[in-house]
XYZ file of N, CA, C and O in Angstrom:
784
model
N -77.063 -103.007 12.940
C -77.335 -104.245 11.816
C -76.928 -104.199 10.556
O -76.888 -102.862 10.642
N -76.879 -104.978 9.987
C -76.633 -104.832 8.389
C -77.979 -104.144 7.708
O -76.968 -103.923 6.708
N -78.355 -104.312 7.989
C -79.409 -104.140 7.471
C -79.518 -102.439 7.360
O -79.777 -101.507 6.496
N -79.224 -101.914 8.829
C -79.184 -101.011 8.974
C -78.418 -100.023 8.595
O -78.044 -98.779 7.889
N -77.399 -100.645 8.696
C -75.895 -99.984 7.504
C -76.132 -100.336 5.969
O -75.169 -99.373 4.992
N -77.360 -100.348 5.092
C -77.399 -100.241 4.062
C -76.410 -101.770 3.130
O -76.757 -101.894 2.183
N -76.268 -102.589 4.271
C -75.309 -103.908 3.290
C -76.389 -104.658 3.489
O -76.487 -105.810 3.672
N -76.908 -105.048 2.522
C -78.143 -105.540 1.877
C -77.956 -106.968 1.806
O -79.004 -108.083 1.800
N -76.862 -107.444 0.893
C -76.476 -108.800 0.440
C -76.124 -109.197 1.926
O -76.809 -110.760 2.200
N -75.066 -108.592 2.580
C -75.100 -109.447 3.330
C -75.883 -109.669 4.650
O -76.533 -110.971 5.495
N -77.058 -108.750 4.452
C -78.241 -108.639 5.981
C -78.938 -109.627 4.699
O -80.408 -110.171 6.007
N -79.305 -109.863 3.764
C -80.335 -110.730 3.273
C -79.630 -111.913 3.658
O -80.600 -112.742 4.091
N -78.500 -112.477 3.574
C -77.519 -113.867 3.850
C -78.242 -113.709 5.120
O -78.287 -114.987 6.094
N -77.736 -112.977 5.863
C -78.666 -112.865 7.402
C -79.370 -113.862 8.172
O -80.173 -114.352 8.566
N -80.729 -112.527 7.359
C -81.650 -113.108 7.813
C -82.479 -114.117 7.057
O -83.367 -115.369 7.406
N -82.062 -114.730 5.915
C -82.858 -115.968 5.190
C -81.801 -117.155 6.419
O -83.158 -118.291 6.500
N -80.765 -117.593 6.472
C -80.102 -117.890 7.506
C -80.972 -117.952 8.615
O -81.355 -118.955 9.627
N -81.310 -116.704 9.463
C -82.156 -116.829 10.541
C -83.478 -117.311 10.276
O -84.222 -117.851 10.969
N -83.962 -117.114 9.496
C -85.959 -117.742 8.633
C -84.929 -119.199 8.849
O -86.862 -119.948 9.178
N -84.305 -120.297 8.198
C -83.508 -121.388 8.761
C -84.255 -122.126 9.775
O -84.516 -122.729 10.164
N -83.785 -120.882 10.779
C -83.471 -121.174 12.415
C -84.644 -121.740 12.932
O -85.328 -122.200 14.001
N -85.570 -120.510 12.339
C -86.818 -120.301 13.336
C -87.625 -119.289 11.861
O -87.145 -118.238 11.864
N -88.842 -120.002 11.848
C -89.757 -119.124 11.144
C -90.899 -118.671 11.541
O -91.868 -119.240 12.394
N -90.607 -117.408 12.666
C -91.411 -116.675 13.420
C -91.975 -115.569 12.672
O -90.760 -114.446 12.170
N -92.661 -114.668 13.256
C -93.016 -113.019 12.128
C -91.311 -111.968 12.345
O -91.794 -111.258 11.589
N -90.357 -111.888 13.426
C -89.527 -111.221 13.445
C -88.623 -111.682 12.595
O -88.074 -110.531 11.265
N -88.323 -112.846 11.840
C -87.784 -113.006 10.554
C -88.064 -112.696 9.151
O -87.521 -111.939 8.951
N -89.698 -113.409 9.791
C -90.692 -112.783 8.124
C -90.023 -111.281 7.767
O -90.125 -110.044 6.802
N -90.682 -110.407 8.709
C -90.803 -108.809 8.981
C -89.252 -108.358 8.704
O -88.995 -107.527 7.719
N -88.161 -109.059 9.524
C -86.746 -108.502 8.999
C -86.282 -108.688 7.307
O -86.166 -107.893 6.855
N -86.475 -109.769 6.820
C -86.803 -110.336 5.392
C -87.270 -109.098 4.285
O -87.313 -108.383 3.639
N -88.776 -109.151 4.821
C -90.059 -108.458 3.770
C -89.426 -106.631 3.742
O -89.564 -106.372 3.916
N -88.923 -106.553 5.558
C -88.706 -104.844 5.374
C -87.085 -104.719 4.430
O -86.910 -103.834 3.522
N -85.930 -105.433 4.519
C -85.118 -105.485 3.449
C -85.138 -105.485 2.116
O -85.180 -104.547 1.319
N -86.376 -106.642 1.833
C -86.633 -106.440 -0.432
C -87.378 -104.974 0.024
O -87.570 -104.441 -1.471
N -88.622 -104.471 0.921
C -89.018 -103.455 0.534
C -87.776 -102.174 0.478
O -87.555 -100.975 -0.700
N -86.827 -101.907 0.951
C -85.892 -101.308 1.095
C -84.824 -101.153 -0.282
O -84.493 -100.247 -1.093
N -85.366 -102.249 -0.350
C -84.723 -103.176 -1.841
C -85.632 -102.612 -3.259
O -84.864 -102.565 -4.373
N -86.965 -102.182 -2.846
C -87.768 -101.735 -4.092
C -88.312 -103.211 -4.500
O -88.731 -103.257 -5.415
N -88.077 -104.292 -4.238
C -88.666 -105.375 -4.367
C -90.071 -105.777 -3.779
O -90.290 -106.557 -2.861
N -90.782 -105.303 -3.669
C -92.202 -104.767 -3.322
C -93.195 -105.804 -3.655
O -93.482 -106.264 -1.975
N -93.265 -107.032 -4.531
C -93.219 -108.497 -4.684
C -93.125 -109.408 -3.525
O -93.730 -110.080 -2.955
N -91.838 -109.707 -3.332
C -91.220 -110.004 -2.282
C -91.354 -109.869 -0.754
O -91.603 -110.479 0.095
N -91.009 -109.092 -0.711
C -91.675 -108.059 0.451
C -93.389 -108.206 1.030
O -93.599 -108.633 1.942
N -93.656 -108.381 0.223
C -95.392 -108.597 0.562
C -95.872 -109.660 0.930
O -96.207 -110.037 1.748
N -94.749 -110.765 -0.183
C -94.776 -112.447 0.463
C -94.420 -112.717 1.848
O -95.335 -113.457 2.665
N -93.008 -111.838 2.308
C -92.589 -112.115 3.712
C -93.722 -111.058 4.824
O -93.788 -111.967 5.482
N -94.231 -109.944 3.807
C -94.573 -109.616 5.573
C -96.592 -110.688 5.327
O -97.016 -110.510 6.713
N -96.820 -110.997 4.303
C -98.073 -111.262 4.992
C -97.530 -113.098 5.325
O -99.049 -113.133 6.567
N -96.810 -113.938 5.346
C -95.841 -114.771 6.268
C -95.826 -114.706 7.836
O -96.200 -115.057 8.801
N -95.235 -112.882 8.209
C -95.526 -112.230 9.565
C -96.681 -112.402 9.709
O -97.223 -112.332 10.800
N -97.958 -111.972 9.278
C -99.215 -111.789 9.512
C -99.879 -112.797 9.864
O -100.273 -113.102 10.875
N -99.562 -113.306 8.961
C -99.878 -115.080 9.484
C -99.135 -116.120 11.413
O -99.897 -116.466 11.236
N -97.933 -115.335 10.851
C -97.568 -115.740 12.390
C -97.911 -115.190 14.022
O -97.818 -115.324 14.826
N -98.670 -113.604 13.496
C -98.319 -112.957 14.700
C -99.466 -112.192 14.420
O -99.125 -110.059 13.491
N -100.371 -112.183 13.964
C -101.640 -111.375 13.069
C -102.086 -110.352 14.521
O -103.219 -109.244 13.888
N -101.924 -110.500 15.764
C -102.517 -109.739 16.326
C -101.391 -108.194 16.969
O -101.060 -107.250 17.316
N -100.104 -108.503 16.199
C -99.327 -107.497 16.119
C -99.776 -106.747 15.075
O -98.947 -106.554 13.999
N -99.690 -104.908 15.302
C -100.121 -104.071 14.415
C -98.773 -103.702 13.501
O -99.005 -103.500 12.622
N -97.155 -104.233 13.909
C -96.233 -104.186 13.226
C -96.369 -104.687 11.630
O -96.021 -104.693 11.016
N -96.597 -106.210 12.200
C -96.775 -106.597 10.651
C -97.858 -105.853 9.701
O -97.506 -105.974 8.848
N -99.305 -105.920 10.221
C -99.924 -105.237 9.484
C -99.449 -103.827 8.538
O -99.197 -103.708 7.507
N -99.258 -102.971 9.545
C -98.270 -101.882 8.853
C -96.864 -101.606 7.692
O -97.190 -100.964 6.778
N -96.711 -103.364 8.173
C -95.131 -102.972 7.239
C -95.714 -103.982 5.531
O -95.527 -103.576 4.877
N -96.815 -104.977 5.785
C -97.654 -105.382 5.044
C -98.018 -104.119 3.976
O -97.701 -104.213 2.620
N -98.728 -103.369 4.588
C -99.725 -102.174 4.365
C -98.614 -101.325 3.132
O -98.655 -101.068 2.242
N -96.992 -100.733 3.983
C -96.349 -100.255 2.961
C -96.107 -100.810 2.373
O -96.206 -100.262 0.923
N -95.812 -102.132 1.993
C -94.969 -102.982 0.815
C -96.242 -103.054 0.200
O -95.934 -102.693 -1.733
N -97.542 -102.831 0.192
C -98.873 -102.732 -0.960
C -98.985 -101.841 -1.690
O -99.545 -102.188 -2.714
N -98.641 -101.174 -1.181
C -99.026 -99.715 -1.805
C -98.537 -99.077 -3.302
O -98.799 -98.730 -4.022
N -96.951 -99.925 -3.352
C -96.005 -100.012 -5.038
C -95.988 -100.974 -5.170
O -95.429 -100.762 -6.837
N -97.703 -102.329 -5.057
C -97.403 -102.972 -6.465
C -99.240 -102.581 -6.645
O -99.761 -102.672 -6.256
N -98.847 -102.321 -8.113
C -100.241 -102.023 -9.025
C -101.203 -103.669 -8.477
O -101.299 -104.589 -8.374
N -102.438 -102.789 -7.750
C -103.728 -103.907 -7.952
C -103.831 -103.921 -6.527
O -104.798 -104.830 -5.861
N -103.046 -103.795 -5.423
C -102.794 -104.138 -3.651
C -103.929 -102.287 -3.568
O -103.199 -102.879 -2.435
N -104.023 -101.591 -4.097
C -104.756 -100.293 -2.977
C -105.132 -100.521 -2.675
O -104.986 -99.858 -0.975
N -106.393 -101.203 -2.938
C -106.914 -101.745 -1.812
C -106.532 -102.420 -0.684
O -107.470 -102.491 1.055
N -106.114 -103.159 -0.678
C -105.266 -104.252 0.321
C -105.004 -103.360 1.112
O -105.092 -103.780 2.408
N -103.573 -102.387 0.582
C -103.194 -101.737 1.608
C -103.965 -101.067 2.696
O -103.524 -100.791 3.859
N -105.006 -100.397 1.831
C -105.847 -99.445 3.143
C -106.485 -100.184 4.193
O -106.249 -99.967 5.385
N -106.781 -101.618 3.527
C -107.233 -102.652 4.376
C -106.420 -102.778 5.270
O -106.226 -103.144 6.814
N -105.240 -103.168 5.502
C -103.997 -103.881 6.374
C -103.636 -102.490 7.427
O -103.620 -102.672 8.188
N -104.015 -101.216 6.741
C -103.887 -100.209 7.570
C -104.158 -100.044 8.169
O -103.802 -100.038 9.663
N -106.054 -100.131 7.671
C -106.932 -100.185 8.897
C -106.528 -101.190 9.633
O -107.010 -100.928 11.490
N -106.300 -102.054 9.881
C -105.759 -103.176 10.812
C -105.264 -102.745 11.429
O -104.821 -102.790 13.081
N -103.843 -102.421 11.178
C -102.836 -101.975 11.867
C -103.226 -100.734 12.943
O -102.975 -100.752 14.353
N -104.269 -99.820 12.144
C -104.655 -98.810 13.214
C -105.454 -99.478 14.157
O -105.274 -99.217 15.170
N -106.005 -100.417 13.901
C -107.122 -101.063 15.091
C -106.717 -101.760 16.664
O -106.255 -101.222 17.441
N -105.034 -102.194 15.298
C -104.883 -102.892 16.588
C -103.835 -101.997 17.353
O -103.540 -102.487 19.065
N -103.299 -100.727 16.858
C -102.311 -100.394 18.093
C -102.755 -99.628 18.863
O -102.599 -99.297 19.936
N -103.806 -99.121 18.448
C -105.075 -98.482 19.564
C -105.567 -99.090 20.456
O -105.226 -98.747 21.430
N -105.606 -100.274 19.914
C -105.699 -101.611 21.391
C -105.027 -101.549 21.963
O -104.802 -101.610 23.693
N -103.771 -101.783 21.438
C -102.156 -101.380 22.508
C -102.142 -99.837 23.454
O -101.519 -99.673 24.313
N -102.221 -99.258 23.018
C -102.398 -97.618 23.214
C -103.189 -97.546 24.099
O -103.711 -96.554 24.798
N -104.603 -98.353 24.093
C -105.833 -98.031 25.136
C -105.570 -98.789 26.487
O -105.997 -98.500 27.810
N -104.117 -99.395 26.686
C -103.636 -99.682 27.894
C -102.729 -99.303 28.437
O -102.505 -99.183 29.183
N -101.623 -98.598 27.073
C -100.208 -97.699 27.259
C -100.047 -96.752 26.124
O -99.419 -97.023 25.911
N -101.338 -96.190 26.951
C -101.134 -94.653 26.089
C -100.292 -93.899 25.571
O -99.585 -93.111 25.065
N -98.491 -94.488 26.618
C -97.896 -93.350 26.918
C -96.438 -94.531 26.150
O -95.277 -93.879 26.920
N -96.896 -95.286 25.232
C -95.602 -95.924 24.325
C -95.056 -95.188 23.406
O -95.881 -95.062 22.059
N -94.036 -94.099 22.856
C -93.709 -93.116 21.982
C -94.125 -93.694 20.499
O -94.275 -93.400 19.693
N -93.054 -95.177 20.539
C -93.209 -95.998 19.150
C -94.171 -96.062 18.720
O -94.738 -95.934 17.219
N -95.361 -97.335 19.677
C -96.837 -96.971 18.848
C -97.455 -95.786 18.686
O -98.232 -95.751 17.353
N -96.983 -94.827 19.338
C -97.812 -93.658 18.780
C -97.076 -93.206 17.525
O -98.136 -92.479 16.521
N -96.280 -93.003 17.519
C -95.612 -92.836 16.185
C -95.891 -93.773 15.283
O -96.157 -93.081 14.189
N -95.266 -95.347 15.218
C -96.743 -95.554 14.366
C -97.671 -95.429 13.871
O -98.006 -95.677 12.615
N -98.154 -95.385 14.739
C -99.957 -94.724 14.554
C -100.040 -93.866 13.574
O -100.933 -93.182 12.856
N -99.468 -92.718 14.318
C -98.885 -91.458 13.279
C -98.859 -91.629 11.359
O -99.401 -91.453 10.931
N -98.370 -92.862 11.708
C -97.822 -92.669 9.804
C -98.855 -93.583 9.099
O -98.564 -93.415 8.466
N -99.623 -94.911 10.236
C -100.116 -95.202 9.627
C -101.415 -94.518 8.982
O -101.513 -94.059 8.052
N -102.158 -93.494 10.062
C -102.816 -92.132 9.681
C -102.948 -91.747 8.429
O -103.027 -91.423 7.916
N -101.589 -90.913 8.373
C -100.990 -89.976 7.704
C -100.914 -91.239 6.012
O -101.243 -90.683 5.438
N -101.102 -92.543 6.100
C -100.679 -92.804 5.073
C -102.156 -93.874 4.631
O -102.213 -94.378 3.369
N -102.834 -92.792 5.190
C -104.565 -92.723 4.945
C -105.158 -91.839 4.825
O -106.121 -91.684 5.187
N -104.609 -91.134 4.853
C -104.894 -89.264 4.826
C -105.481 -88.354 5.550
O -106.200 -87.882 5.833
N -105.452 -89.854 7.474
C -105.963 -89.060 8.625
C -104.574 -87.808 8.586
O -104.529 -88.356 9.993
N -104.405 -86.936 8.435
C -103.312 -85.871 8.503
C -103.637 -85.424 9.846
O -102.501 -85.469 10.673
N -104.687 -85.093 10.327
C -105.484 -84.393 11.480
C -104.544 -85.418 13.003
O -104.256 -84.753 13.852
N -105.069 -86.657 12.498
C -105.199 -87.499 13.647
C -103.228 -87.935 13.412
O -103.305 -88.370 14.653
N -103.125 -88.155 12.122
C -101.381 -88.403 12.253
C -100.608 -87.037 13.264
O -100.251 -87.622 14.081
N -101.024 -86.165 13.001
C -99.956 -84.829 13.455
C -100.437 -85.507 14.836
O -99.150 -84.833 15.713
N -101.817 -85.531 15.545
C -102.108 -86.027 17.104
C -101.426 -86.641 17.420
O -100.241 -86.163 18.550
N -100.699 -88.136 17.185
C -100.327 -89.205 17.393
C -98.532 -88.769 17.163
O -97.521 -89.053 18.314
N -98.173 -88.352 16.189
C -96.877 -88.296 16.392
C -96.507 -86.968 17.370
O -95.310 -86.819 17.744
N -97.034 -86.171 17.197
C -96.804 -84.925 18.364
C -96.749 -85.271 19.610
O -95.682 -85.012 20.434
N -98.154 -86.174 20.093
C -97.350 -86.944 21.439
C -96.050 -87.964 21.512
O -95.289 -87.887 22.685
N -95.844 -88.686 20.046
C -94.597 -89.261 20.359
C -93.140 -88.606 20.583
O -92.519 -89.007 21.236
N -93.386 -87.265 19.625
C -92.396 -86.295 20.730
C -92.026 -85.835 22.036
O -91.296 -85.789 22.104
N -93.359 -85.260 22.188
C -93.384 -84.871 23.292
C -92.942 -86.220 24.083
O -91.722 -85.641 25.754
N -92.976 -87.211 24.592
C -92.681 -88.618 25.260
C -91.111 -88.793 24.897
O -90.758 -88.916 26.267
N -90.365 -89.020 23.675
C -89.638 -89.245 23.396
C -88.802 -88.258 22.457
O -88.494 -88.670 21.244
N -88.577 -87.168 22.334
C -88.143 -86.106 21.562
C -86.449 -86.625 21.180
O -86.190 -85.661 19.988
N -85.743 -87.356 21.684
C -84.507 -87.530 21.185
C -84.549 -89.290 20.712
O -83.830 -89.290 20.332
N -86.028 -89.787 19.833
C -86.254 -91.093 19.229
C -85.914 -90.295 17.783
O -86.949 -89.854 17.387
N -85.283 -91.175 17.342
C -84.972 -90.832 15.887
C -85.810 -91.071 14.842
O -86.174 -90.852 13.804
N -86.608 -92.375 15.527
C -87.941 -93.093 14.324
C -89.070 -92.176 14.722
O -89.737 -91.722 13.401
N -89.063 -91.466 15.628
C -90.042 -90.449 15.495
C -90.136 -89.043 14.977
O -91.051 -88.881 13.729
N -89.120 -89.199 14.913
C -88.665 -87.681 13.839
C -88.640 -88.329 12.394
O -88.766 -87.425 11.216
N -88.290 -89.292 12.341
C -87.938 -89.990 11.211
C -89.801 -89.840 10.789
O -90.412 -89.931 9.268
N -90.763 -90.203 10.953
C -91.953 -90.172 11.022
C -92.747 -88.813 11.250
O -94.044 -89.037 9.727
N -92.276 -88.128 11.748
C -93.227 -86.805 11.888
C -91.835 -86.522 9.948
O -93.466 -85.828 9.681
N -91.510 -86.716 9.792
C -90.645 -85.975 8.680
C -92.040 -86.440 7.487
O -92.526 -85.824 6.541
N -92.270 -87.675 7.870
C -93.810 -88.700 6.923
C -94.059 -87.456 6.866
O -94.984 -87.350 5.614
N -94.482 -87.744 7.613
C -96.376 -86.948 7.579
C -96.210 -85.395 7.188
O -97.632 -84.818 6.404
N -94.815 -84.442 7.487
C -95.010 -83.612 6.730
C -94.814 -83.661 5.675
O -95.234 -82.426 4.620
N -94.636 -84.556 4.910
C -94.654 -84.674 3.874
C -95.598 -85.273 3.263
O -95.733 -84.255 2.190
N -95.978 -85.477 3.146
C -97.580 -86.103 2.487
C -98.636 -85.141 3.723
O -99.430 -84.760 2.682
N -98.027 -83.862 4.315
C -99.392 -82.842 4.663
C -97.955 -81.383 3.775
O -99.043 -80.556 3.413
N -97.530 -81.973 2.529
C -97.070 -80.767 1.273
C -96.217 -79.692 1.801
O -95.974 -78.720 1.601
N -95.373 -80.585 3.238
C -94.511 -79.258 3.910
C -93.215 -80.099 3.638
O -92.327 -80.598 5.235
N -92.628 -79.604 2.547
C -91.179 -80.770 2.308
C -90.457 -79.987 3.332
O -89.328 -80.621 3.429
N -90.104 -78.917 3.682
C -89.209 -78.116 4.326
C -88.938 -78.605 5.601
O -87.857 -79.240 6.048
N -90.535 -78.750 6.167
C -90.210 -79.237 7.641
C -90.094 -80.891 7.607
O -89.294 -81.227 8.428
N -90.031 -81.230 6.966
C -89.831 -82.780 6.274
C -88.259 -82.935 6.350
O -87.578 -83.573 7.347
N -87.818 -82.186 5.316
C -86.528 -82.027 5.572
C -85.498 -81.763 7.215
O -85.145 -82.594 7.446
N -86.441 -80.991 7.695
C -85.940 -80.798 8.781
C -85.573 -81.457 10.057
O -85.532 -82.248 10.901
N -87.390 -82.409 9.706
C -87.723 -83.638 10.647
C -86.257 -84.824 10.668
O -85.922 -85.668 11.347
N -86.107 -84.464 8.772
C -84.988 -86.627 8.406
C -83.672 -86.066 9.285
O -82.961 -86.810 9.706
N -83.188 -84.367 8.876
C -82.397 -83.755 9.459
C -82.039 -84.091 11.469
O -80.814 -84.361 11.491
N -83.402 -84.033 11.743
C -82.773 -84.550 13.578
C -83.021 -85.763 13.484
O -82.641 -85.919 14.565
N -83.483 -86.131 12.613
C -83.616 -88.223 12.789
C -82.396 -88.542 12.618
O -81.612 -89.807 13.047
N -81.618 -87.778 11.960
C -80.213 -88.768 11.072
C -79.055 -88.110 13.102
O -78.354 -89.156 12.857
N -79.449 -86.609 12.352
C -78.370 -86.205 13.749
C -78.473 -87.216 15.305
O -77.952 -87.132 15.819
N -79.997 -88.103 15.692
C -80.277 -88.594 16.703
C -79.668 -89.618 16.512
O -80.247 -91.320 16.847
N -78.951 -90.311 15.344
C -78.595 -91.787 14.299
C -79.332 -92.837 13.791
O -78.727 -93.599 13.513
N -80.158 -91.948 12.912
C -81.195 -92.524 12.166
C -80.345 -92.974 10.905
O -79.638 -91.810 10.259
N -80.396 -94.144 9.982
C -79.720 -94.607 9.115
C -80.142 -93.377 7.411
O -80.974 -93.332 7.149
N -79.077 -93.216 7.462
C -78.764 -92.262 6.342
C -78.881 -92.825 4.934
O -79.888 -92.636 3.895
N -78.670 -94.349 4.798
C -78.599 -94.935 4.062
C -80.060 -95.937 3.808
O -80.953 -95.834 2.717
N -80.384 -95.484 4.557
C -82.360 -96.432 4.739
C -83.189 -95.161 4.088
O -84.226 -95.563 4.118
N -82.785 -93.445 4.394
C -83.397 -92.404 4.247
C -83.345 -92.722 2.728
O -84.058 -92.290 1.675
N -81.497 -92.877 1.753
C -81.941 -93.192 0.356
C -82.560 -94.113 0.105
O -82.899 -93.817 -1.334
N -82.572 -95.179 0.875
C -83.206 -96.215 -0.391
C -84.894 -96.126 0.035
O -85.391 -97.154 -0.949
N -85.142 -95.132 1.088
C -86.821 -95.334 1.222
C -87.504 -95.143 0.112
O -87.599 -93.698 -0.286
N -88.654 -95.849 -0.010
C -89.456 -95.584 -1.488
C -90.970 -94.635 -1.038
O -90.746 -93.596 -1.772
N -90.548 -94.946 0.140
C -91.691 -93.246 1.086
C -91.265 -91.910 0.856
O -91.258 -91.175 0.564
N -89.378 -91.510 0.665
C -89.432 -90.849 0.592
C -88.780 -90.345 -0.603
O -88.791 -89.463 -0.666
N -89.305 -90.777 -1.892
C -89.046 -90.560 -3.359
C -89.786 -89.444 -3.434
O -89.312 -88.061 -4.221
N -91.202 -88.575 -2.434
C -91.042 -87.375 -2.989
C -90.081 -86.295 -2.887
O -89.983 -85.177 -3.383
N -89.801 -86.522 -2.275
C -88.998 -85.644 -1.295
C -87.774 -85.361 -2.320
O -86.444 -84.479 -2.013
N -87.319 -86.967 -2.979
C -85.959 -86.959 -3.715
C -85.337 -85.946 -4.733
O -84.297 -85.443 -4.328
N -86.489 -85.485 -5.234
C -86.468 -84.096 -6.053
C -85.750 -82.860 -5.389
O -85.240 -81.960 -6.267
N -85.930 -82.456 -3.973
C -85.893 -81.935 -3.426
C -84.082 -81.201 -3.620
O -83.231 -82.184 -2.812
N -83.199 -80.516 -3.549
C -82.674 -80.146 -3.442
C -81.546 -80.492 -1.831
O -80.875 -80.907 -1.986
N -82.742 -79.984 -1.033
C -82.481 -79.833 0.637
C -81.940 -81.934 0.540
O -81.302 -81.969 1.723
N -82.648 -82.755 -0.149
C -82.692 -83.907 0.324
C -81.068 -84.684 -0.065
O -81.103 -85.206 0.797
N -80.597 -83.883 -1.078
C -79.149 -84.686 -1.715
C -78.445 -84.039 -0.834
O -77.302 -84.867 -0.538
N -78.423 -82.596 -0.543
C -77.926 -81.742 0.891
C -77.508 -82.628 1.262
O -76.470 -83.288 2.536
N -78.968 -83.334 2.339
C -78.594 -84.042 3.499
C -78.335 -85.033 3.107
O -77.526 -85.582 3.953
N -77.999 -86.375 2.307
C -77.646 -87.465 2.181
C -76.061 -86.987 2.053
O -75.475 -88.101 2.284
N -75.819 -85.796 1.196
C -74.290 -85.638 0.501
C -73.237 -85.294 1.512
O -72.663 -85.639 1.542
N -73.986 -84.607 2.160
C -73.239 -84.032 3.822
C -72.972 -85.356 4.340
O -71.650 -85.502 5.092
N -73.243 -86.127 4.658
C -73.802 -87.364 5.261
C -72.226 -88.349 4.550
O -71.367 -89.112 5.929
N -71.995 -88.570 3.808
C -71.651 -89.569 2.902
C -70.340 -88.811 2.412
O -69.618 -90.369 3.091
N -69.921 -88.077 2.833
C -68.765 -87.167 2.896
C -67.770 -87.484 4.036
O -66.634 -87.873 4.686
N -68.762 -87.638 5.112
C -68.765 -87.499 6.484
C -67.926 -88.889 6.594
O -68.015 -90.204 6.784
């Protein structure tokens, strides 16, 4: 998709048109996620709040809202509350289907962002065992390693993710990866790919 390729303006036009046609959670989530990668966090929160209203039982709507809230002053407590709701909802899903790698990986990142690094590691390791070629699982493993202070391991997981098809443009724009952006390995990872 245009978003995955980092073509923000074209993606925004497409998502706005989609929202005109149908105001569902996915349309709001897509636009909110686009704003998140553009560092337009207040607008991202607005879109993700609409997504939550449209699909309050979907853990992804709460997780994306929580992620955007982390970057707006005054929303720190709201972000933890939104992550807590996402954790509760994804655990309910995993109680029914415990071998869903995407849900396990997302649980891991929700837990990592609420400082439960041990729980996050169990969830993400399980996701990687179930789906070792899932690029998103490696991306979430990178977030966990970064939050654990293991920057070399985080960069290694990002390299795994990109080798499996994860978007370099999303990595370059991702506010969550900002602590890694000062690392020479991060520049090298992005530099080698932009020339390819």
